[in-house]
């Protein structure tokens, strides 16, 4: 009997035109120093549907968004997507160049995605909540309650 192994399809993502052009330029600039990370980001950007900045709903993860997600490895976490120079894990600011940062861009609540950690292991995460850039970041408890209200 032939075993059916089908790669799980990645979810549809949307990215605003400004973020898309900035991230393409950034990924291309990083290609020489860190080709693997650059390639992962470029692959995500290539599959994204690019829309006008004003057409991006508030609940789509973009640069500066606060995203609450549940990884397959544990408790829900809230992070803000930033460029590497602004990353500060103690403040919950993660770089778009991290595997999780790259995986989160363009996702909305309810979407899940598989991603590969730097150690080569494949993981999955589900987005629970997204706050537009500049919106107050709720406590994780409030974000989880809001996500369960939508379920």
PDB file of C-alpha atoms in Angstrom:
ATOM      1  CA  UNK A   1       0.000   0.000   0.000  1.00  0.00           C
ATOM      2  CA  UNK A   2       1.361   3.370  -0.970  1.00  0.00           C
ATOM      3  CA  UNK A   3       1.751   5.784   1.928  1.00  0.00           C
ATOM      4  CA  UNK A   4       0.257   9.198   1.350  1.00  0.00           C
ATOM      5  CA  UNK A   5       2.407  11.973   2.683  1.00  0.00           C
ATOM      6  CA  UNK A   6       1.155  15.376   1.765  1.00  0.00           C
ATOM      7  CA  UNK A   7       2.842  18.510   2.937  1.00  0.00           C
ATOM      8  CA  UNK A   8       0.418  20.721   4.782  1.00  0.00           C
ATOM      9  CA  UNK A   9      -0.431  23.740   2.715  1.00  0.00           C
ATOM     10  CA  UNK A  10       0.640  27.079   4.113  1.00  0.00           C
ATOM     11  CA  UNK A  11      -2.169  29.511   4.922  1.00  0.00           C
ATOM     12  CA  UNK A  12      -2.941  32.480   2.704  1.00  0.00           C
ATOM     13  CA  UNK A  13      -1.270  35.644   3.924  1.00  0.00           C
ATOM     14  CA  UNK A  14      -1.694  39.339   3.152  1.00  0.00           C
ATOM     15  CA  UNK A  15       0.957  42.036   3.391  1.00  0.00           C
ATOM     16  CA  UNK A  16       0.655  45.764   2.834  1.00  0.00           C
ATOM     17  CA  UNK A  17       2.600  47.196  -0.093  1.00  0.00           C
ATOM     18  CA  UNK A  18       4.869  49.340   2.126  1.00  0.00           C
ATOM     19  CA  UNK A  19       5.813  46.465   4.456  1.00  0.00           C
ATOM     20  CA  UNK A  20       6.310  44.197   1.435  1.00  0.00           C
ATOM     21  CA  UNK A  21       8.739  46.543  -0.332  1.00  0.00           C
ATOM     22  CA  UNK A  22      10.677  47.286   2.895  1.00  0.00           C
ATOM     23  CA  UNK A  23      10.931  43.590   3.770  1.00  0.00           C
ATOM     24  CA  UNK A  24      12.018  42.582   0.243  1.00  0.00           C
ATOM     25  CA  UNK A  25      14.794  45.196   0.332  1.00  0.00           C
ATOM     26  CA  UNK A  26      15.775  44.119   3.837  1.00  0.00           C
ATOM     27  CA  UNK A  27      15.835  40.390   2.971  1.00  0.00           C
ATOM     28  CA  UNK A  28      17.900  41.073  -0.158  1.00  0.00           C
ATOM     29  CA  UNK A  29      20.365  43.161   1.860  1.00  0.00           C
ATOM     30  CA  UNK A  30      20.695  40.275   4.356  1.00  0.00           C
ATOM     31  CA  UNK A  31      21.208  37.610   1.673  1.00  0.00           C
ATOM     32  CA  UNK A  32      24.996  37.730   1.708  1.00  0.00           C
ATOM     33  CA  UNK A  33      25.365  37.671   5.517  1.00  0.00           C
ATOM     34  CA  UNK A  34      22.620  35.174   6.308  1.00  0.00           C
ATOM     35  CA  UNK A  35      21.333  33.440   3.160  1.00  0.00           C
ATOM     36  CA  UNK A  36      19.117  30.863   4.898  1.00  0.00           C
ATOM     37  CA  UNK A  37      17.202  33.448   6.940  1.00  0.00           C
ATOM     38  CA  UNK A  38      16.935  35.781   3.950  1.00  0.00           C
ATOM     39  CA  UNK A  39      15.615  32.959   1.764  1.00  0.00           C
ATOM     40  CA  UNK A  40      12.905  32.006   4.293  1.00  0.00           C
ATOM     41  CA  UNK A  41      11.644  35.576   4.473  1.00  0.00           C
ATOM     42  CA  UNK A  42      11.736  35.972   0.683  1.00  0.00           C
ATOM     43  CA  UNK A  43       9.722  32.747   0.260  1.00  0.00           C
ATOM     44  CA  UNK A  44       7.023  34.080   2.605  1.00  0.00           C
ATOM     45  CA  UNK A  45       6.974  37.427   0.826  1.00  0.00           C
ATOM     46  CA  UNK A  46       6.730  35.728  -2.579  1.00  0.00           C
ATOM     47  CA  UNK A  47       3.608  33.795  -1.577  1.00  0.00           C
ATOM     48  CA  UNK A  48       1.906  36.772   0.087  1.00  0.00           C
ATOM     49  CA  UNK A  49      -0.960  38.647  -1.514  1.00  0.00           C
ATOM     50  CA  UNK A  50       0.255  42.249  -1.582  1.00  0.00           C
ATOM     51  CA  UNK A  51      -2.507  44.778  -0.945  1.00  0.00           C
ATOM     52  CA  UNK A  52      -2.729  48.531  -0.515  1.00  0.00           C
ATOM     53  CA  UNK A  53      -1.639  49.614   2.963  1.00  0.00           C
ATOM     54  CA  UNK A  54      -5.091  50.991   3.766  1.00  0.00           C
ATOM     55  CA  UNK A  55      -6.700  47.652   2.832  1.00  0.00           C
ATOM     56  CA  UNK A  56      -4.927  45.609   5.509  1.00  0.00           C
ATOM     57  CA  UNK A  57      -7.383  44.682   8.273  1.00  0.00           C
ATOM     58  CA  UNK A  58      -6.287  45.532  11.816  1.00  0.00           C
ATOM     59  CA  UNK A  59      -6.104  41.817  12.680  1.00  0.00           C
ATOM     60  CA  UNK A  60      -3.427  40.917  10.096  1.00  0.00           C
ATOM     61  CA  UNK A  61       0.110  40.564  11.499  1.00  0.00           C
ATOM     62  CA  UNK A  62       2.447  43.179  10.060  1.00  0.00           C
ATOM     63  CA  UNK A  63       5.540  45.022  11.181  1.00  0.00           C
ATOM     64  CA  UNK A  64       4.804  46.572  14.573  1.00  0.00           C
ATOM     65  CA  UNK A  65       1.797  44.326  15.271  1.00  0.00           C
ATOM     66  CA  UNK A  66       1.383  42.650  18.647  1.00  0.00           C
ATOM     67  CA  UNK A  67       0.601  38.991  17.951  1.00  0.00           C
ATOM     68  CA  UNK A  68      -0.645  36.455  20.487  1.00  0.00           C
ATOM     69  CA  UNK A  69      -0.012  32.899  19.376  1.00  0.00           C
ATOM     70  CA  UNK A  70      -0.022  29.415  20.829  1.00  0.00           C
ATOM     71  CA  UNK A  71       2.986  27.297  19.876  1.00  0.00           C
ATOM     72  CA  UNK A  72       2.836  23.519  19.920  1.00  0.00           C
ATOM     73  CA  UNK A  73       5.514  23.667  22.606  1.00  0.00           C
ATOM     74  CA  UNK A  74       3.562  25.365  25.372  1.00  0.00           C
ATOM     75  CA  UNK A  75       1.747  28.409  26.623  1.00  0.00           C
ATOM     76  CA  UNK A  76       0.430  31.257  24.503  1.00  0.00           C
ATOM     77  CA  UNK A  77       2.812  34.177  23.987  1.00  0.00           C
ATOM     78  CA  UNK A  78       2.405  37.764  22.851  1.00  0.00           C
ATOM     79  CA  UNK A  79       5.174  39.329  20.768  1.00  0.00           C
ATOM     80  CA  UNK A  80       5.614  42.430  18.637  1.00  0.00           C
ATOM     81  CA  UNK A  81       7.116  42.002  15.142  1.00  0.00           C
ATOM     82  CA  UNK A  82      10.066  44.351  14.600  1.00  0.00           C
ATOM     83  CA  UNK A  83      13.202  44.782  12.517  1.00  0.00           C
ATOM     84  CA  UNK A  84      16.357  43.234  14.064  1.00  0.00           C
ATOM     85  CA  UNK A  85      17.704  46.542  15.401  1.00  0.00           C
ATOM     86  CA  UNK A  86      14.579  46.954  17.537  1.00  0.00           C
ATOM     87  CA  UNK A  87      14.398  43.352  18.779  1.00  0.00           C
ATOM     88  CA  UNK A  88      14.381  42.893  22.554  1.00  0.00           C
ATOM     89  CA  UNK A  89      13.140  39.538  23.786  1.00  0.00           C
ATOM     90  CA  UNK A  90      12.760  40.882  27.357  1.00  0.00           C
ATOM     91  CA  UNK A  91      10.200  43.384  26.010  1.00  0.00           C
ATOM     92  CA  UNK A  92       8.545  40.788  23.761  1.00  0.00           C
ATOM     93  CA  UNK A  93       9.879  42.364  20.561  1.00  0.00           C
ATOM     94  CA  UNK A  94      10.977  39.695  18.089  1.00  0.00           C
ATOM     95  CA  UNK A  95      12.827  40.182  14.851  1.00  0.00           C
ATOM     96  CA  UNK A  96      11.165  39.447  11.546  1.00  0.00           C
ATOM     97  CA  UNK A  97      14.342  37.457  10.825  1.00  0.00           C
ATOM     98  CA  UNK A  98      13.615  34.861  13.514  1.00  0.00           C
ATOM     99  CA  UNK A  99      11.831  31.728  12.320  1.00  0.00           C
ATOM    100  CA  UNK A 100       8.742  32.639  14.376  1.00  0.00           C
ATOM    101  CA  UNK A 101       8.796  36.259  13.179  1.00  0.00           C
ATOM    102  CA  UNK A 102       8.920  35.124   9.561  1.00  0.00           C
ATOM    103  CA  UNK A 103       6.137  32.585  10.194  1.00  0.00           C
ATOM    104  CA  UNK A 104       3.828  35.173  11.813  1.00  0.00           C
ATOM    105  CA  UNK A 105       3.948  37.877   9.139  1.00  0.00           C
ATOM    106  CA  UNK A 106       0.654  38.192   7.265  1.00  0.00           C
ATOM    107  CA  UNK A 107      -1.340  35.806   9.483  1.00  0.00           C
ATOM    108  CA  UNK A 108      -4.719  36.477  11.129  1.00  0.00           C
ATOM    109  CA  UNK A 109      -6.403  34.993  14.209  1.00  0.00           C
ATOM    110  CA  UNK A 110      -7.406  31.378  13.677  1.00  0.00           C
ATOM    111  CA  UNK A 111      -4.669  30.647  11.145  1.00  0.00           C
ATOM    112  CA  UNK A 112      -1.985  28.049  11.847  1.00  0.00           C
ATOM    113  CA  UNK A 113       1.390  27.562  10.212  1.00  0.00           C
ATOM    114  CA  UNK A 114       4.233  25.082  10.404  1.00  0.00           C
ATOM    115  CA  UNK A 115       7.688  26.566  10.793  1.00  0.00           C
ATOM    116  CA  UNK A 116      11.201  25.197  11.153  1.00  0.00           C
ATOM    117  CA  UNK A 117      13.274  26.195  14.161  1.00  0.00           C
ATOM    118  CA  UNK A 118      16.976  26.917  13.860  1.00  0.00           C
ATOM    119  CA  UNK A 119      17.682  23.441  15.265  1.00  0.00           C
ATOM    120  CA  UNK A 120      15.885  21.924  12.249  1.00  0.00           C
ATOM    121  CA  UNK A 121      12.775  20.771  14.118  1.00  0.00           C
ATOM    122  CA  UNK A 122       9.366  21.514  12.653  1.00  0.00           C
ATOM    123  CA  UNK A 123       6.802  23.171  14.896  1.00  0.00           C
ATOM    124  CA  UNK A 124       3.325  24.578  14.505  1.00  0.00           C
ATOM    125  CA  UNK A 125       1.708  27.679  15.924  1.00  0.00           C
ATOM    126  CA  UNK A 126      -1.789  29.136  15.878  1.00  0.00           C
ATOM    127  CA  UNK A 127      -2.479  32.864  15.898  1.00  0.00           C
ATOM    128  CA  UNK A 128      -4.957  33.808  18.629  1.00  0.00           C
ATOM    129  CA  UNK A 129      -4.998  37.610  18.381  1.00  0.00           C
ATOM    130  CA  UNK A 130      -3.395  40.438  16.400  1.00  0.00           C
ATOM    131  CA  UNK A 131      -3.300  44.108  17.411  1.00  0.00           C
ATOM    132  CA  UNK A 132      -2.472  46.737  14.821  1.00  0.00           C
ATOM    133  CA  UNK A 133       0.755  48.691  15.278  1.00  0.00           C
ATOM    134  CA  UNK A 134       0.406  51.282  18.020  1.00  0.00           C
ATOM    135  CA  UNK A 135      -2.651  49.669  19.630  1.00  0.00           C
ATOM    136  CA  UNK A 136      -2.375  48.957  23.351  1.00  0.00           C
ATOM    137  CA  UNK A 137      -1.157  45.435  24.003  1.00  0.00           C
ATOM    138  CA  UNK A 138      -3.567  43.627  26.308  1.00  0.00           C
ATOM    139  CA  UNK A 139      -2.356  41.280  28.984  1.00  0.00           C
ATOM    140  CA  UNK A 140      -2.004  37.711  27.737  1.00  0.00           C
ATOM    141  CA  UNK A 141      -5.004  36.728  29.872  1.00  0.00           C
ATOM    142  CA  UNK A 142      -7.206  39.333  28.154  1.00  0.00           C
ATOM    143  CA  UNK A 143      -5.893  38.333  24.722  1.00  0.00           C
ATOM    144  CA  UNK A 144      -6.636  34.672  25.384  1.00  0.00           C
ATOM    145  CA  UNK A 145     -10.147  35.539  26.621  1.00  0.00           C
ATOM    146  CA  UNK A 146     -10.793  37.591  23.476  1.00  0.00           C
ATOM    147  CA  UNK A 147      -9.558  34.719  21.307  1.00  0.00           C
ATOM    148  CA  UNK A 148     -11.836  32.222  23.082  1.00  0.00           C
ATOM    149  CA  UNK A 149     -14.794  34.608  22.677  1.00  0.00           C
ATOM    150  CA  UNK A 150     -14.268  34.484  18.894  1.00  0.00           C
ATOM    151  CA  UNK A 151     -14.066  30.666  18.879  1.00  0.00           C
TER     152      UNK A 151
END
